[in-house]
Coordinates of C-alpha atoms and ligand atoms in Angstrom, one line a residue:
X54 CA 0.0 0.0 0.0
X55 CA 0.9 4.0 -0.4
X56 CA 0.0 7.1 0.6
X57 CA -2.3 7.1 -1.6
X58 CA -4.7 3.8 -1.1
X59 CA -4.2 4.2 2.9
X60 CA -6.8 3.2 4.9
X61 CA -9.4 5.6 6.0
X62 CA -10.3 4.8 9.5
X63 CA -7.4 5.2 11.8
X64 CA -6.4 2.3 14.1
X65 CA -5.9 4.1 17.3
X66 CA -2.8 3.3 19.8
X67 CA -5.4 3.2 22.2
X68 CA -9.2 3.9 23.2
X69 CA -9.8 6.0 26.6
X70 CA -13.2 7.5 26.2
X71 CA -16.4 5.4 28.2
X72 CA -18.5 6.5 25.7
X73 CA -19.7 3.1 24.5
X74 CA -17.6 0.6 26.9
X75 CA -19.3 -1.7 29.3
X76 CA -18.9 0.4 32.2
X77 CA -20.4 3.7 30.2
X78 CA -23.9 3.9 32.4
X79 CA -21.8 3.4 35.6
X80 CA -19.4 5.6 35.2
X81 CA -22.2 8.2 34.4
X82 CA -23.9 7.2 37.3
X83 CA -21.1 7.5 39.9
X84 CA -20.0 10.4 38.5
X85 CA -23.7 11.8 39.1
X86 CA -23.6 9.8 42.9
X87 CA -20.5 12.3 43.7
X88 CA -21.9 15.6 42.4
X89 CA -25.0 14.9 44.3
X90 CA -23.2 14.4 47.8
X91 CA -21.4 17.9 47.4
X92 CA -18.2 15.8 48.7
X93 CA -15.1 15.8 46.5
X94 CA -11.9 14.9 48.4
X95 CA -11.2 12.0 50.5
X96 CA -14.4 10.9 50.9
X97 CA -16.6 7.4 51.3
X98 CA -15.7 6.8 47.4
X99 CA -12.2 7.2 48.6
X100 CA -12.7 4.6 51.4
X101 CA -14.9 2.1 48.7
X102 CA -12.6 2.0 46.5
X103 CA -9.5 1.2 48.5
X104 CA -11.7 -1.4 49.8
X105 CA -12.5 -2.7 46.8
X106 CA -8.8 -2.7 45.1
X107 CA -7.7 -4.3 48.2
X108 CA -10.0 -6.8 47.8
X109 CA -8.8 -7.4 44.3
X110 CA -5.1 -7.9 45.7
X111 CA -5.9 -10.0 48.3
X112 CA -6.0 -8.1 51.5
X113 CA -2.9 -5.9 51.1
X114 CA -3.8 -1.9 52.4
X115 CA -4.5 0.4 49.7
X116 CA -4.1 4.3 50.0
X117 CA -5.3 6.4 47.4
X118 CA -3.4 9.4 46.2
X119 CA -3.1 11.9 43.4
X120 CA -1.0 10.3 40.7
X121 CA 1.5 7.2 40.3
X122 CA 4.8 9.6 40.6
X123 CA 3.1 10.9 43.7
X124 CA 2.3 7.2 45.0
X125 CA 6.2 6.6 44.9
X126 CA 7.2 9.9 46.5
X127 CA 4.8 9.2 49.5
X128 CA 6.4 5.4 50.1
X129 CA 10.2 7.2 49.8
X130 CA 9.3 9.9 52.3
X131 CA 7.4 7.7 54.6
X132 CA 10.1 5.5 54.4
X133 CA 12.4 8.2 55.1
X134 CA 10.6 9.6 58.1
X135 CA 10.5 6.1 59.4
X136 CA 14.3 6.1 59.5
X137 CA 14.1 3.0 57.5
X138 CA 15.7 4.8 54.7
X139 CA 18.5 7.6 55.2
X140 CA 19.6 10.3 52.6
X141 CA 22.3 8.5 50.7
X142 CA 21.1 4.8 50.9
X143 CA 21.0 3.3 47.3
X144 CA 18.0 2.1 46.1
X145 CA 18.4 -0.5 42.6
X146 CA 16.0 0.4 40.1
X147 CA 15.9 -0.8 36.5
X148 CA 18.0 1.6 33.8
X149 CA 15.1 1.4 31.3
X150 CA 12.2 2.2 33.3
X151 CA 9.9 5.1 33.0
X152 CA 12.2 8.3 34.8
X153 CA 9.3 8.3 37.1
X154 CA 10.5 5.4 39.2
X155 CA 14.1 7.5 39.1
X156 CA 12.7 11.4 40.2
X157 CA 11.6 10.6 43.5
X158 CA 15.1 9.0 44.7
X159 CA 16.6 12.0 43.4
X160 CA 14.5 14.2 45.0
X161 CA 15.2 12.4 48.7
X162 CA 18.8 12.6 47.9
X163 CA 18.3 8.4 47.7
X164 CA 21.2 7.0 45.2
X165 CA 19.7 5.4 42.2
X166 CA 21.4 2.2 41.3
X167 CA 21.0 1.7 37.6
X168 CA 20.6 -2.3 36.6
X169 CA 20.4 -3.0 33.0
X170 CA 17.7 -5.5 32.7
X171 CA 17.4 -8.8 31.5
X172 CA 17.5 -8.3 27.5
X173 CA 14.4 -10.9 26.7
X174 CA 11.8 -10.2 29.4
X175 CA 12.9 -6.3 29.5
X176 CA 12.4 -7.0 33.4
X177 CA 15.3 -6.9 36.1
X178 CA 16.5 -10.5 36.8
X179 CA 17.6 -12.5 39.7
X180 CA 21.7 -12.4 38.0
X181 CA 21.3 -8.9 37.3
X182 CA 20.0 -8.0 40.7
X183 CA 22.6 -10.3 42.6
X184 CA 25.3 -8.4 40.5
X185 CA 24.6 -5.0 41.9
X186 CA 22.8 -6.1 45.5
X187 CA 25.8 -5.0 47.6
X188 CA 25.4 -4.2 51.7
X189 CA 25.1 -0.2 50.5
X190 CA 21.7 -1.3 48.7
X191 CA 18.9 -0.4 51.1
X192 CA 15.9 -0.8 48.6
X193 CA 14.9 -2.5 45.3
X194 CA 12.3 -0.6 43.3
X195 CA 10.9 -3.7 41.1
X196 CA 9.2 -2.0 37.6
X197 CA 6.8 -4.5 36.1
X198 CA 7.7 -2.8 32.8
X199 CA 5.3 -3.3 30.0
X200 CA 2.5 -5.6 32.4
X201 CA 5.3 -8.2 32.9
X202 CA 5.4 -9.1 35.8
X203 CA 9.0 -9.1 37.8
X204 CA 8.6 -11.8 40.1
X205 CA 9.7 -15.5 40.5
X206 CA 11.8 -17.6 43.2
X207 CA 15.0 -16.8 42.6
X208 CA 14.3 -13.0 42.7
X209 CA 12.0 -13.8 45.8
X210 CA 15.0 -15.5 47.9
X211 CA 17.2 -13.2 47.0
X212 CA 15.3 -10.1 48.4
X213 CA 14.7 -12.2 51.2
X214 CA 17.9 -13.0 52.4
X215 CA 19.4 -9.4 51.3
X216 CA 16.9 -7.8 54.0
X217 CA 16.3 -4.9 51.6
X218 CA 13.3 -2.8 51.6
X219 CA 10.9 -4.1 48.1
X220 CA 9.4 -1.5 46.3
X221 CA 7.0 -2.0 43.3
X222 CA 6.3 0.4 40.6
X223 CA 3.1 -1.3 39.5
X224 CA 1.5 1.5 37.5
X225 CA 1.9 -1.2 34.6
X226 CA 1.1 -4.1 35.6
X227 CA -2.3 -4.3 37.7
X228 CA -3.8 -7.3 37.9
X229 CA -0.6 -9.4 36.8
X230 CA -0.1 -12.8 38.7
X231 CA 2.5 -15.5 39.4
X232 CA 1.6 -18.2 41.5
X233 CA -0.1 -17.1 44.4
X234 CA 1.9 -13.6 44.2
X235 CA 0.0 -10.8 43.0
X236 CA 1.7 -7.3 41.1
X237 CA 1.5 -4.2 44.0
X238 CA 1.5 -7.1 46.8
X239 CA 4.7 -8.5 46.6
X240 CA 7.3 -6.4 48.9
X241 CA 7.2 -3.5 51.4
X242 CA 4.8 -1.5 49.7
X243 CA 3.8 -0.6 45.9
X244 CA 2.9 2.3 43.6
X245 CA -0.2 2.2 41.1
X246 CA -0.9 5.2 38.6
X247 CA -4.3 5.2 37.1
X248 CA -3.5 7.4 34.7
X249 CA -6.4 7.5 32.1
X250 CA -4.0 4.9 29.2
X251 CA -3.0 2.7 31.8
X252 CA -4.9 -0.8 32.2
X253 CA -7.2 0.9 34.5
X254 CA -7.5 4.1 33.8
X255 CA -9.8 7.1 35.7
X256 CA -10.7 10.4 33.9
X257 CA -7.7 12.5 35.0
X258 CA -4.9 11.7 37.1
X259 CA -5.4 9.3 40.3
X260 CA -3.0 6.8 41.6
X261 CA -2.5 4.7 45.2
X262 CA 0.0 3.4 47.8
X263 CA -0.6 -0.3 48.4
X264 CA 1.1 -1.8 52.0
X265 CA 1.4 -4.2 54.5
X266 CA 3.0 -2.4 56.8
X267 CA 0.5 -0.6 59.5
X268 CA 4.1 1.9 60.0
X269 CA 4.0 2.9 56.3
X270 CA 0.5 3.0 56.4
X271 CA 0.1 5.7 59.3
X272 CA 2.6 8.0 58.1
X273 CA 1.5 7.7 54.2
X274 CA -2.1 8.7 55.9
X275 CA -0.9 11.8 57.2
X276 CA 1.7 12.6 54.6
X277 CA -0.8 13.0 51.6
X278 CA -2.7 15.2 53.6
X279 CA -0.1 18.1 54.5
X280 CA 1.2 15.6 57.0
X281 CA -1.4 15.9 59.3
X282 CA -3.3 13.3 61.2
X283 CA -5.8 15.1 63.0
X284 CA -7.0 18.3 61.0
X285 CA -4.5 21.5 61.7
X286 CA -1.7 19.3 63.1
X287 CA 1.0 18.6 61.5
X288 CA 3.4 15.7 62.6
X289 CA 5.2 15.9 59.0
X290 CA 6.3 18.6 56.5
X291 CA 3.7 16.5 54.0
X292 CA 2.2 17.1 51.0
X293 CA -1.3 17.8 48.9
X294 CA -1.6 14.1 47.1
X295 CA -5.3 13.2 47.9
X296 CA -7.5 11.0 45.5
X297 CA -10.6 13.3 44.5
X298 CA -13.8 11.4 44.9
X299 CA -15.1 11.9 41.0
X300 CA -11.7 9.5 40.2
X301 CA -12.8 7.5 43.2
X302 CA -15.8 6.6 42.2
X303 CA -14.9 6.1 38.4
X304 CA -12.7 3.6 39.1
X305 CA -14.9 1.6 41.5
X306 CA -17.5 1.5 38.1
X307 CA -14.1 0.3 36.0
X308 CA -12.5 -1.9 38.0
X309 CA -15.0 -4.9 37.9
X310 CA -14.1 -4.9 34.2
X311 CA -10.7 -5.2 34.3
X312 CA -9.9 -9.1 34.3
X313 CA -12.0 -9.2 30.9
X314 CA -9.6 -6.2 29.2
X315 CA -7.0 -8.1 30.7
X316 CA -8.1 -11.3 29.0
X317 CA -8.8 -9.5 25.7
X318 CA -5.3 -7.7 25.9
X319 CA -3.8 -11.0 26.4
X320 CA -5.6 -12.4 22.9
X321 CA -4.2 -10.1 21.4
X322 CA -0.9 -10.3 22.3
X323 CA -1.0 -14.3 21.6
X324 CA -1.8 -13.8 18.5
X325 CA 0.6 -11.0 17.5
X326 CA 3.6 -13.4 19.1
X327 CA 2.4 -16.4 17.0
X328 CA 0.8 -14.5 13.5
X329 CA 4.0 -12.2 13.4
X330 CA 6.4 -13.9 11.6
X331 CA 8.7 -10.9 10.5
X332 CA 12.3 -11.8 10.6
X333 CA 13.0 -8.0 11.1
X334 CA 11.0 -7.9 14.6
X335 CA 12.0 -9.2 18.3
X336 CA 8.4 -9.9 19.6
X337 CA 8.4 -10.2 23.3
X338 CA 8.3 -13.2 24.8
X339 CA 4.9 -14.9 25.2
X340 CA 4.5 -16.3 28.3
X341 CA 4.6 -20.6 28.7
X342 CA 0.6 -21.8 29.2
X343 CA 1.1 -21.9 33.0
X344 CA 2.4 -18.5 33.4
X345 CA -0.1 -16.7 31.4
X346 CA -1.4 -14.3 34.0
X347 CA 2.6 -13.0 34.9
X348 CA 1.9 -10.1 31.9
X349 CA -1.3 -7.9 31.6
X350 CA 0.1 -6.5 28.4
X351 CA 0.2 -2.8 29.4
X352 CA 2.1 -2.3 26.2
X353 CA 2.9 -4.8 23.1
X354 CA 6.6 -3.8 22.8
X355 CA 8.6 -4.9 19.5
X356 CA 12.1 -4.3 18.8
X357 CA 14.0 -3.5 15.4
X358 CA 16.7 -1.7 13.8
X359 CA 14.3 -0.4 11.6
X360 CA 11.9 1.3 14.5
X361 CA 11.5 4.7 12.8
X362 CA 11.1 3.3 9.3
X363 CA 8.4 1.0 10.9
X364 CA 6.1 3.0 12.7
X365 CA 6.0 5.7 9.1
X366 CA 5.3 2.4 7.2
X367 CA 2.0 1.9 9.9
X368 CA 1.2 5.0 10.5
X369 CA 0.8 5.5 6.1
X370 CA -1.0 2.0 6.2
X371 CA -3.9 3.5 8.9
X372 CA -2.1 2.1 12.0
X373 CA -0.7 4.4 15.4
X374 CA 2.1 3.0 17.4
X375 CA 3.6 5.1 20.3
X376 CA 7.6 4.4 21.8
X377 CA 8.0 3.2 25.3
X378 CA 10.9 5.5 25.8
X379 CA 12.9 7.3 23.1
X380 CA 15.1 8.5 25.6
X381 CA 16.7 6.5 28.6
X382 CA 16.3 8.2 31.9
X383 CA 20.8 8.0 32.0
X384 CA 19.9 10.0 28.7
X385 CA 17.7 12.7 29.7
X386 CA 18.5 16.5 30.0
X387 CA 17.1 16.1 33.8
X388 CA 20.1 13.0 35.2
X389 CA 22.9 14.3 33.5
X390 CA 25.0 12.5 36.8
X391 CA 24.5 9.3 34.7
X392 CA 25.1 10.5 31.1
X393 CA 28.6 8.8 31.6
X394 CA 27.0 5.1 32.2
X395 CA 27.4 2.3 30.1
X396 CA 23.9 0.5 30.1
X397 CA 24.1 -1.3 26.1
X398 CA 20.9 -3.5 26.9
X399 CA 19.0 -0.3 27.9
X400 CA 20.3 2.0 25.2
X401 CA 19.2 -0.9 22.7
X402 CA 16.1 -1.2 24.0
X403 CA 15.0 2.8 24.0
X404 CA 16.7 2.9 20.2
X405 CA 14.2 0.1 19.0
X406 CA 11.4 -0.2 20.7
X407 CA 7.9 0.2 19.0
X408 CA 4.5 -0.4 21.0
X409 CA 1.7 -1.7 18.7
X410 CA -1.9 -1.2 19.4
X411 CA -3.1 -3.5 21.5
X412 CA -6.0 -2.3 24.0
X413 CA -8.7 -4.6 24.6
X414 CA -11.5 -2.1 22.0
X415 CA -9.3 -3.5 18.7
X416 CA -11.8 -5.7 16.5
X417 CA -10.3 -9.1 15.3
X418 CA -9.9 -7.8 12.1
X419 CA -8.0 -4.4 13.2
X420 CA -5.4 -7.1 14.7
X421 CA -5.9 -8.8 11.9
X422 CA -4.6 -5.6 9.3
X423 CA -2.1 -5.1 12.1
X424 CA -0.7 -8.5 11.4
X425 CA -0.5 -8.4 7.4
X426 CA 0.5 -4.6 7.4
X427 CA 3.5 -5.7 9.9
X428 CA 4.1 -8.9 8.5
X429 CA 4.5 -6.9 5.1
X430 CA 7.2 -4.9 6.1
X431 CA 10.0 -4.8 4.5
X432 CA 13.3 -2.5 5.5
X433 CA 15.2 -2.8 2.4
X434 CA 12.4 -2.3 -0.3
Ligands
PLP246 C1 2.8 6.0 34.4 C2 4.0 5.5 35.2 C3 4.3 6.2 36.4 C4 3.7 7.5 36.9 O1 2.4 7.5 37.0 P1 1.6 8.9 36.9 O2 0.2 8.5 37.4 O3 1.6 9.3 35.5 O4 2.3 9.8 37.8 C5 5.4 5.7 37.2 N1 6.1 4.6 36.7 C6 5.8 3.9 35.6 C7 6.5 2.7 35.2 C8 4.7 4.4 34.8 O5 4.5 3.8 33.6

């Protein structure tokens, strides 16, 4: 195909709007419920839904908060005014995440340890991790990067026996399972963002805390609310990072639909690993039958040589793809104290990385064009 004879419709990276999703007359509704109380902040839709997502995760805490950056800095700084962490401690976190995972250790004066990770699953792995797990490591922030999860035994004894603090950014990978381990319950404490693309998304910007620790849980309490417990009294130089009760409620009308967008995500992604045959593509690695839940599929990442010539040859046959990152964080303006690493796996994966469409609205037949339209691809013609 050319320019010329391109498709018409569009196939969208992704689909946010309710407007004819399952959940459509409930999210109308709640959002109705909230403007009819005349409560907005940190309310009984607050309370529900941390009840609910707790439920989801089997029994773990959940605190709501304003954003999945601000979920991170509230577990740091708790952690900090615990005295569980000290200015200076390193903290491993993965070289090719998102720099959100990075900016809160850098603003606590916490040392990020950059760890390439494993070149296949894109996760950090158990060899990796040992590597760089010396007695100066005082926390591992675990990135579920892409929906994978980052979780198995070896990783598991490892963390155990290095009696380091385990942090999860899971703002990817909600919902994703190994065993009986669940993403956001696995460690310390965990991070979700529910930013409006991610696998559950509200209407703005909304994110949570999730915690076993009843410590954690009482400072995090008073620290998203200017540090204060007990209204005008401050025990902590805390923050604004409350959950508004509009997201609140949103999400309780979303979340009893996310296991079947996860399922439908995970179709898709079975079928682009087995129906892409392109010798020019890595396609990530589809899980073995047993281990199917370990990846909700946030993104569908593919790698290539020929990323830039790629996404122009879908975007002229009708089809968006987005890049999950084009920069490294060791890269970016903003962490110039790590320009000088040398992280090959990461800079490979940030110069090739493409992220096909893959949300759970795509027909069978949009996969479908995906497929030939990929599959016809051809770097050299
Ligand atoms: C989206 C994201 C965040 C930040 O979440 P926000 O809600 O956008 O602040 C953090 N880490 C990772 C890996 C993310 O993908």
């Amino acid at each position: 195909m050319s320019r010329t004879d391109k498709q018409t419709s569009t196939i969208l990276y992704s689909d946010l709007s309710p407007i004819g999703k399952p959940y459509q007359l409930d999210v109308e509704k709640s959002i109705h419920r909230v403007l009819q109380s005349g409560w907005f902040v940190s309310g009984n839709e607050v309370l529900t839904f941390e009840k609910q997502l707790s439920k989801f995760l089997g029994g773990t805490t959940v605190l709501g908060c304003s954003n999945g950056l601000d979920a991170l800095r509230l577990i740091f700084k708790g952690y900090l005014e615990l005295g569980r962490l000290q200015k200076g401690d390193k903290v491993i976190v993965p070289a090719n995440t998102y720099i959100a995972s990075i900016l809160p250790l850098c603003e606590f004066g916490l040392v990020p340890v950059l760890v390439e990770p494993n070149p296949r699953t894109y996760n950090l792995d158990a060899k990796g991790l040992a590597e760089q797990l010396t007695t100066e490591v005082k926390a591992v922030l675990l990135v579920h990067l892409y929906g994978r999860i980052c979780w198995d035994a070896e990783i598991a004894n490892l963390l155990k026996s290095s009696k380091c603090l385990v942090i999860e950014d899971n703002a990817q990978a909600i919902g994703a399972r190994t065993g009986t381990s669940i993403a956001g319950a696995l460690g310390d404490a965990a991070a979700f963002s529910f930013y409006p693309g991610k696998n559950l998304g509200a209407y703005g910007d909304a994110g949570a805390v999730t915690t076993r620790d009843p410590e954690l849980e009482t400072v995090i309490k008073a620290l998203r609310n200017y540090g204060s417990h007990i209204k005008y009294h401050n025990n902590f130089k805390g923050y604004n990072c409350r959950l508004d009760e509009i997201q609140a409620a949103i999400l309780q009308a979303k979340l009893p639909h996310l296991e079947v967008e996860t399922s439908k995500r995970r179709v898709i992604a079975s079928r682009y690993c087995v129906e892409i045959t392109n010798p020019n593509l890595q396609l990530p690695l589809l899980p073995e039958k047993d281990e199917e839940d370990g990846n909700v599929w946030h993104i569908f990442p593919v790698l290539t040589p020929f990323r830039d010539q790629l996404a122009a040859y879908l975007s002229d046959n009708g089809i968006q793809t987005i890049t999950h990152y084009p920069i490294p964080p060791h890269k970016q303006q903003a962490l110039l104290e790590f320009a000088q690493l040398n992280l090959p796996i990461t800079e490979k994966i940030h110069q090739q990385e493409l992220s096909l469409p893959n949300h759970p609205y795509l027909t069978e037949e949009e996969v479908s064009h995906v497929i030939a339209v990929v599959n016809n691809f051809n770097p050299f013609a």
